[in-house]
Amino acid sequence: LGPSSLTTTIIMESKQIPTLPETVGVVGVGTIGKAVICGMMKANIFKKVICSPRGKANVEYLIKRYPGRVEVAGSNQEIVDKCKFVALAVLPKQSLDVASALKWTREHMLLTLVAMTKTEDLLKAAAPCDTIVRAVPLPCVAEHEGITIVSPKGLPFTNAVASMFDRMGGSVIAKDDAECQVLQASTCLMGPFYAMQAACNEWMVSKGIDEKDGMKYLAGMFTGVAADARAAVGEGRSFGDLVKEQTPGGLNEGCVKILRKGGVYGKYKECLAYALGRLKG
Ligand SMILES: NC(=O)c1ccc[n+]([C@@H]2O[C@H](COP(=O)([O-])OP(=O)(O)OC[C@H]3O[C@@H](n4cnc5c(N)ncnc54)[C@H](OP(=O)(O)O)[C@@H]3O)[C@@H](O)[C@H]2O)c1
């Protein structure tokens, strides 16, 4: 199991917060539930994962892929009865009904992956469980790519969950739901990013490049650029520094000027504000 950071026992409100247990329960095994379970398995974080019966095709896939390590419960309550650490990954509109239908205890640690549903509402639905941490992973967490937002800051369980996601690609801790939403808003640029790549490829095809060759090149090239940015930020450089590093008078500098003049970066901020508004509900 995990590194020493996960084995520290911390006291909070005179209640001992244990290290992550050997078994985790997952209620809601859809796209993100499945991805998180694959990431957990790849990092060898838990000995066993107990899945809810819903999301049948994904559960069957996981049982086949991880024999003896993934099992399915007969009901959501069976998960809560068997696991102290439960991840909730149903749709926002289902989340409060699903949580309030279950019998929780103060010993439970609930990890919510549900966007939109407020922690305060979930605390009421899952009472008397009072240890709820939010995480916002993306499907690429399955392959330990990307980074997961974890909140709120300050809870020992938050630190344990963040350490867990550190072993699955990385984590950043947000102070509270509000800060989490601001960070999360940036995930709305994933679709526009793909749309930009699609536009690049359309242009290449119009110049005679084979569509598949164009896609292969663009996916690989942008993966390299993103990896460079992550390394630079890790070394203390900023995105502004990276822009300034572009060759003076070169192609990149020229393109940044065209896009700035066209107000494209302002439009990105408009997208972020739109996404934040939607996340706040
Ligand atoms: N997809 C992402 O990239 C992403 C990223 C971060 C967070 N999230 C959040 O993760 C949550 C799930 O999103 P998703 O994309 O994974 O949706 P999804 O693929 O539709 O998964 C939802 C799963 O919940 C199951 N479910 C429904 N009612 C249930 C119940 N009563 N008990 C147990 N399971 C039940 C569904 O089972 P059936 O298939 O049998 O209906 C389905 O497998 C959402 O709240 C979303 O905000 C998603």
CSV table of C-alpha atoms and ligand atoms in Angstrom, one decimal:
chain,number,residue,atom,x,y,z
A,1,LEU,CA,0.0,0.0,0.0
A,2,GLY,CA,0.8,3.7,0.0
A,3,PRO,CA,3.8,5.8,0.9
A,4,SER,CA,4.5,6.9,4.5
A,5,SER,CA,2.4,10.1,4.0
A,6,LEU,CA,-0.7,8.0,3.9
A,7,THR,CA,0.1,6.0,7.1
A,8,THR,CA,0.3,9.0,9.4
A,9,THR,CA,-2.6,9.1,11.9
A,10,ILE,CA,-3.9,12.7,12.5
A,11,ILE,CA,-6.2,13.9,15.2
A,12,MET,CA,-9.1,16.3,14.1
A,13,GLU,CA,-11.9,17.4,16.5
A,14,SER,CA,-10.8,14.7,18.9
A,15,LYS,CA,-11.7,12.1,16.2
A,16,GLN,CA,-8.9,10.0,14.9
A,17,ILE,CA,-8.7,10.1,11.1
A,18,PRO,CA,-7.4,6.8,10.0
A,19,THR,CA,-5.1,6.1,7.1
A,20,LEU,CA,-6.8,5.1,3.8
A,21,PRO,CA,-8.3,1.7,4.4
A,22,GLU,CA,-7.5,-1.4,2.3
A,23,THR,CA,-11.0,-1.4,0.7
A,24,VAL,CA,-12.8,1.4,-1.1
A,25,GLY,CA,-16.4,1.4,-2.2
A,26,VAL,CA,-17.6,3.2,-5.3
A,27,VAL,CA,-21.2,4.1,-5.8
A,28,GLY,CA,-21.8,5.0,-9.5
A,29,VAL,CA,-19.5,3.2,-11.9
A,30,GLY,CA,-19.9,5.4,-15.0
A,31,THR,CA,-17.3,7.1,-17.0
A,32,ILE,CA,-15.5,8.8,-14.1
A,33,GLY,CA,-16.1,6.0,-11.6
A,34,LYS,CA,-14.5,3.5,-13.9
A,35,ALA,CA,-11.6,5.9,-14.7
A,36,VAL,CA,-10.8,6.5,-11.0
A,37,ILE,CA,-11.0,2.8,-10.2
A,38,CYS,CA,-8.5,2.0,-13.1
A,39,GLY,CA,-6.2,4.7,-11.8
A,40,MET,CA,-6.4,3.3,-8.2
A,41,MET,CA,-5.7,-0.2,-9.5
A,42,LYS,CA,-2.7,1.0,-11.6
A,43,ALA,CA,-1.3,2.8,-8.5
A,44,ASN,CA,-2.0,-0.2,-6.3
A,45,ILE,CA,-3.7,2.0,-3.7
A,46,PHE,CA,-6.4,-0.4,-2.4
A,47,LYS,CA,-6.4,-4.1,-2.0
A,48,LYS,CA,-10.1,-4.3,-3.0
A,49,VAL,CA,-12.7,-2.1,-4.7
A,50,ILE,CA,-16.4,-2.8,-4.1
A,51,CYS,CA,-18.6,-1.4,-6.9
A,52,SER,CA,-22.3,-0.6,-6.9
A,53,PRO,CA,-24.4,-2.9,-9.1
A,54,ARG,CA,-25.4,0.0,-11.4
A,55,GLY,CA,-23.1,0.7,-14.4
A,56,LYS,CA,-23.2,-3.0,-15.1
A,57,ALA,CA,-21.1,-3.0,-18.3
A,58,ASN,CA,-18.3,-1.1,-16.6
A,59,VAL,CA,-18.5,-3.2,-13.5
A,60,GLU,CA,-18.2,-6.4,-15.6
A,61,TYR,CA,-15.2,-4.9,-17.4
A,62,LEU,CA,-13.5,-4.0,-14.1
A,63,ILE,CA,-14.1,-7.5,-12.6
A,64,LYS,CA,-12.6,-9.1,-15.7
A,65,ARG,CA,-9.6,-6.7,-15.9
A,66,TYR,CA,-8.8,-6.9,-12.1
A,67,PRO,CA,-9.8,-10.5,-11.0
A,68,GLY,CA,-10.1,-10.9,-7.3
A,69,ARG,CA,-9.5,-7.1,-6.7
A,70,VAL,CA,-12.8,-5.7,-7.8
A,71,GLU,CA,-16.2,-7.1,-6.7
A,72,VAL,CA,-19.8,-6.0,-7.0
A,73,ALA,CA,-22.1,-5.4,-4.1
A,74,GLY,CA,-25.8,-6.4,-4.1
A,75,SER,CA,-26.8,-2.9,-3.2
A,76,ASN,CA,-25.4,0.6,-2.4
A,77,GLN,CA,-26.1,0.0,1.3
A,78,GLU,CA,-23.9,-3.1,1.2
A,79,ILE,CA,-21.0,-0.9,0.1
A,80,VAL,CA,-21.6,1.6,2.9
A,81,ASP,CA,-21.9,-1.3,5.4
A,82,LYS,CA,-18.6,-2.9,4.2
A,83,CYS,CA,-16.5,0.2,3.4
A,84,LYS,CA,-15.5,3.2,5.6
A,85,PHE,CA,-14.2,5.0,2.5
A,86,VAL,CA,-16.8,5.5,-0.1
A,87,ALA,CA,-16.6,7.4,-3.4
A,88,LEU,CA,-19.8,8.8,-4.9
A,89,ALA,CA,-19.8,9.2,-8.7
A,90,VAL,CA,-23.4,9.3,-9.8
A,91,LEU,CA,-24.9,12.2,-11.8
A,92,PRO,CA,-25.5,15.5,-9.9
A,93,LYS,CA,-29.3,15.1,-10.2
A,94,GLN,CA,-29.1,11.6,-8.6
A,95,SER,CA,-26.5,12.4,-5.9
A,96,LEU,CA,-28.7,13.7,-3.0
A,97,ASP,CA,-31.3,11.0,-3.4
A,98,VAL,CA,-28.6,8.3,-3.6
A,99,ALA,CA,-26.7,9.6,-0.6
A,100,SER,CA,-29.8,10.2,1.6
A,101,ALA,CA,-31.2,6.7,0.9
A,102,LEU,CA,-28.1,5.2,2.7
A,103,LYS,CA,-27.4,4.7,6.4
A,104,TRP,CA,-24.1,6.4,7.1
A,105,THR,CA,-22.1,6.7,10.3
A,106,ARG,CA,-19.7,9.2,11.7
A,107,GLU,CA,-16.8,6.9,10.9
A,108,HIS,CA,-17.4,7.1,7.1
A,109,MET,CA,-15.2,9.1,4.8
A,110,LEU,CA,-17.1,10.2,1.7
A,111,LEU,CA,-15.3,11.3,-1.4
A,112,THR,CA,-17.6,13.0,-3.8
A,113,LEU,CA,-16.7,13.2,-7.4
A,114,VAL,CA,-20.1,14.8,-8.2
A,115,ALA,CA,-19.8,18.2,-9.9
A,116,MET,CA,-22.5,20.9,-9.0
A,117,THR,CA,-23.9,19.3,-5.8
A,118,LYS,CA,-22.8,21.4,-2.9
A,119,THR,CA,-20.9,19.8,-0.1
A,120,GLU,CA,-23.2,21.4,2.5
A,121,ASP,CA,-26.2,19.7,0.8
A,122,LEU,CA,-24.3,16.4,0.6
A,123,LEU,CA,-23.4,16.7,4.3
A,124,LYS,CA,-27.1,16.9,5.1
A,125,ALA,CA,-27.9,14.0,2.8
A,126,ALA,CA,-25.2,11.8,4.3
A,127,ALA,CA,-25.6,12.7,8.0
A,128,PRO,CA,-24.2,11.7,10.4
A,129,CYS,CA,-21.2,11.3,8.1
A,130,ASP,CA,-19.3,14.6,8.6
A,131,THR,CA,-16.1,13.8,6.6
A,132,ILE,CA,-16.7,14.8,3.0
A,133,VAL,CA,-14.0,15.6,0.5
A,134,ARG,CA,-14.5,16.7,-3.1
A,135,ALA,CA,-12.3,15.6,-6.0
A,136,VAL,CA,-12.5,16.7,-9.6
A,137,PRO,CA,-10.6,14.2,-11.7
A,138,LEU,CA,-10.8,13.8,-15.5
A,139,PRO,CA,-11.1,10.4,-17.3
A,140,CYS,CA,-7.3,10.5,-18.1
A,141,VAL,CA,-6.7,9.8,-14.3
A,142,ALA,CA,-7.1,6.1,-15.4
A,143,GLU,CA,-3.7,6.4,-17.0
A,144,HIS,CA,-2.3,8.7,-14.3
A,145,GLU,CA,-2.4,11.7,-16.7
A,146,GLY,CA,-3.7,15.1,-15.9
A,147,ILE,CA,-4.3,16.5,-12.4
A,148,THR,CA,-7.1,16.3,-9.8
A,149,ILE,CA,-8.6,19.1,-7.8
A,150,VAL,CA,-9.2,18.2,-4.1
A,151,SER,CA,-11.0,20.3,-1.5
A,152,PRO,CA,-11.5,21.6,1.1
A,153,LYS,CA,-8.1,22.5,2.5
A,154,GLY,CA,-7.3,21.6,6.1
A,155,LEU,CA,-9.1,18.3,6.6
A,156,PRO,CA,-6.8,15.3,7.3
A,157,PHE,CA,-9.0,13.3,4.9
A,158,THR,CA,-8.3,15.9,2.2
A,159,ASN,CA,-4.6,15.4,2.6
A,160,ALA,CA,-5.0,11.6,2.4
A,161,VAL,CA,-7.1,12.0,-0.8
A,162,ALA,CA,-4.7,14.4,-2.3
A,163,SER,CA,-1.8,12.0,-1.6
A,164,MET,CA,-3.8,9.3,-3.3
A,165,PHE,CA,-4.3,11.4,-6.4
A,166,ASP,CA,-0.7,12.4,-6.3
A,167,ARG,CA,0.0,8.8,-7.1
A,168,MET,CA,-2.5,9.0,-10.0
A,169,GLY,CA,-1.1,11.9,-11.9
A,170,GLY,CA,-1.1,14.8,-9.4
A,171,SER,CA,-3.4,16.9,-7.3
A,172,VAL,CA,-4.0,20.5,-6.3
A,173,ILE,CA,-5.9,21.4,-3.1
A,174,ALA,CA,-8.6,24.1,-3.3
A,175,LYS,CA,-9.6,26.0,-0.2
A,176,ASP,CA,-13.3,25.3,-0.5
A,177,ASP,CA,-16.2,24.6,-3.0
A,178,ALA,CA,-15.9,28.2,-4.4
A,179,GLU,CA,-12.2,27.9,-5.1
A,180,CYS,CA,-12.7,24.4,-6.5
A,181,GLN,CA,-15.3,25.8,-9.0
A,182,VAL,CA,-12.9,28.5,-10.2
A,183,LEU,CA,-10.2,25.9,-10.9
A,184,GLN,CA,-12.8,23.5,-12.4
A,185,ALA,CA,-14.1,26.1,-14.8
A,186,SER,CA,-10.9,25.7,-16.8
A,187,THR,CA,-11.9,22.1,-17.7
A,188,CYS,CA,-14.5,23.8,-20.1
A,189,LEU,CA,-11.6,24.5,-22.4
A,190,MET,CA,-11.1,20.8,-23.2
A,191,GLY,CA,-13.8,20.9,-25.9
A,192,PRO,CA,-12.5,24.2,-27.4
A,193,PHE,CA,-9.0,22.7,-27.4
A,194,TYR,CA,-10.2,19.7,-29.4
A,195,ALA,CA,-12.1,22.0,-31.7
A,196,MET,CA,-8.8,24.0,-32.2
A,197,GLN,CA,-7.1,20.8,-33.1
A,198,ALA,CA,-9.9,19.8,-35.5
A,199,ALA,CA,-9.6,23.2,-37.2
A,200,CYS,CA,-5.8,22.7,-37.6
A,201,ASN,CA,-6.4,19.3,-39.1
A,202,GLU,CA,-9.1,20.6,-41.5
A,203,TRP,CA,-6.7,23.2,-42.7
A,204,MET,CA,-3.9,20.6,-43.2
A,205,VAL,CA,-6.3,18.4,-45.1
A,206,SER,CA,-7.2,21.3,-47.3
A,207,LYS,CA,-3.5,21.6,-48.1
A,208,GLY,CA,-3.3,17.9,-49.2
A,209,ILE,CA,-2.2,16.2,-45.9
A,210,ASP,CA,-3.7,12.8,-45.2
A,211,GLU,CA,-6.3,13.3,-42.4
A,212,LYS,CA,-4.9,10.5,-40.2
A,213,ASP,CA,-1.3,11.7,-40.6
A,214,GLY,CA,-2.5,15.3,-39.6
A,215,MET,CA,-4.3,14.0,-36.5
A,216,LYS,CA,-1.4,11.8,-35.5
A,217,TYR,CA,1.0,14.8,-35.8
A,218,LEU,CA,-1.2,17.3,-34.0
A,219,ALA,CA,-2.0,15.0,-31.1
A,220,GLY,CA,1.7,14.2,-30.6
A,221,MET,CA,2.9,17.7,-31.1
A,222,PHE,CA,0.4,19.2,-28.6
A,223,THR,CA,1.2,16.4,-26.1
A,224,GLY,CA,4.8,17.5,-26.3
A,225,VAL,CA,3.9,21.2,-25.9
A,226,ALA,CA,1.7,20.5,-22.8
A,227,ALA,CA,4.5,18.3,-21.3
A,228,ASP,CA,6.9,21.2,-21.7
A,229,ALA,CA,4.5,23.6,-20.0
A,230,ARG,CA,4.1,21.3,-17.1
A,231,ALA,CA,7.9,20.9,-16.7
A,232,ALA,CA,8.4,24.7,-17.0
A,233,VAL,CA,5.7,25.4,-14.3
A,234,GLY,CA,7.3,22.8,-12.1
A,235,GLU,CA,10.6,24.7,-12.4
A,236,GLY,CA,9.0,27.9,-11.4
A,237,ARG,CA,8.5,29.5,-14.8
A,238,SER,CA,5.2,31.1,-15.7
A,239,PHE,CA,3.0,30.8,-18.8
A,240,GLY,CA,3.9,34.4,-19.6
A,241,ASP,CA,7.6,33.4,-19.5
A,242,LEU,CA,6.9,30.7,-22.0
A,243,VAL,CA,5.2,33.2,-24.3
A,244,LYS,CA,8.1,35.6,-24.0
A,245,GLU,CA,10.5,32.8,-24.8
A,246,GLN,CA,9.1,32.5,-28.3
A,247,THR,CA,11.6,33.6,-31.0
A,248,PRO,CA,11.4,37.4,-31.5
A,249,GLY,CA,10.0,38.0,-34.9
A,250,GLY,CA,9.2,34.3,-35.2
A,251,LEU,CA,6.1,32.4,-36.3
A,252,ASN,CA,4.7,31.9,-32.7
A,253,GLU,CA,5.2,35.5,-31.7
A,254,GLY,CA,3.4,36.5,-34.9
A,255,CYS,CA,0.5,34.2,-34.2
A,256,VAL,CA,0.1,35.4,-30.6
A,257,LYS,CA,-0.2,38.9,-32.0
A,258,ILE,CA,-2.9,37.9,-34.5
A,259,LEU,CA,-4.9,36.1,-31.8
A,260,ARG,CA,-4.5,39.0,-29.3
A,261,LYS,CA,-5.7,41.5,-31.9
A,262,GLY,CA,-8.7,39.3,-32.7
A,263,GLY,CA,-9.6,39.2,-29.0
A,264,VAL,CA,-9.3,35.4,-28.8
A,265,TYR,CA,-7.8,35.4,-25.3
A,266,GLY,CA,-10.6,37.6,-24.0
A,267,LYS,CA,-13.0,35.1,-25.4
A,268,TYR,CA,-11.3,32.3,-23.4
A,269,LYS,CA,-11.9,34.4,-20.3
A,270,GLU,CA,-15.6,34.7,-21.4
A,271,CYS,CA,-15.7,30.9,-21.6
A,272,LEU,CA,-14.3,30.6,-18.1
A,273,ALA,CA,-16.9,33.1,-16.7
A,274,TYR,CA,-19.7,31.2,-18.5
A,275,ALA,CA,-18.5,27.8,-17.1
A,276,LEU,CA,-18.1,29.3,-13.5
A,277,GLY,CA,-21.7,30.7,-13.8
A,278,ARG,CA,-23.0,27.2,-14.8
A,279,LEU,CA,-21.0,25.5,-12.0
A,280,LYS,CA,-22.4,27.9,-9.4
A,281,GLY,CA,-25.9,26.9,-10.6
B,1,LIG,N1,-17.1,12.3,-17.0
B,1,LIG,C1,-16.2,13.2,-16.5
B,1,LIG,O1,-15.3,13.6,-17.1
B,1,LIG,C2,-16.4,13.7,-15.1
B,1,LIG,C3,-15.3,14.4,-14.5
B,1,LIG,C4,-15.4,14.8,-13.2
B,1,LIG,C5,-16.5,14.6,-12.5
B,1,LIG,N2,-17.6,14.0,-13.1
B,1,LIG,C6,-18.8,13.8,-12.2
B,1,LIG,O2,-18.9,12.4,-12.0
B,1,LIG,C7,-20.3,12.1,-11.9
B,1,LIG,C8,-20.6,11.0,-12.9
B,1,LIG,O3,-20.4,11.4,-14.2
B,1,LIG,P1,-20.1,10.4,-15.4
B,1,LIG,O4,-19.7,11.1,-16.5
B,1,LIG,O5,-19.3,9.2,-14.9
B,1,LIG,O6,-21.6,9.9,-15.6
B,1,LIG,P2,-22.2,8.5,-16.1
B,1,LIG,O7,-21.2,7.8,-17.0
B,1,LIG,O8,-23.6,8.6,-16.5
B,1,LIG,O9,-22.1,7.6,-14.7
B,1,LIG,C9,-23.1,7.7,-13.7
B,1,LIG,C10,-23.2,6.3,-13.2
B,1,LIG,O10,-24.1,6.3,-12.0
B,1,LIG,C11,-24.8,5.2,-12.0
B,1,LIG,N3,-26.0,5.3,-11.2
B,1,LIG,C12,-27.2,5.9,-11.5
B,1,LIG,N4,-28.0,5.8,-10.4
B,1,LIG,C13,-27.3,5.1,-9.5
B,1,LIG,C14,-27.7,4.6,-8.2
B,1,LIG,N5,-28.9,4.9,-7.7
B,1,LIG,N6,-26.8,3.9,-7.5
B,1,LIG,C15,-25.6,3.6,-8.0
B,1,LIG,N7,-25.2,4.0,-9.3
B,1,LIG,C16,-26.1,4.8,-10.0
B,1,LIG,C17,-25.2,5.0,-13.5
B,1,LIG,O11,-25.6,3.6,-13.7
B,1,LIG,P3,-26.4,3.2,-15.0
B,1,LIG,O12,-25.4,3.2,-16.1
B,1,LIG,O13,-26.9,1.8,-14.6
B,1,LIG,O14,-27.5,4.2,-15.1
B,1,LIG,C18,-23.9,5.3,-14.1
B,1,LIG,O15,-23.0,4.2,-14.3
B,1,LIG,C19,-21.1,13.3,-12.3
B,1,LIG,O16,-21.6,13.9,-11.1
B,1,LIG,C20,-20.1,14.3,-12.9
B,1,LIG,O17,-20.4,15.6,-12.5
B,1,LIG,C21,-17.5,13.5,-14.3
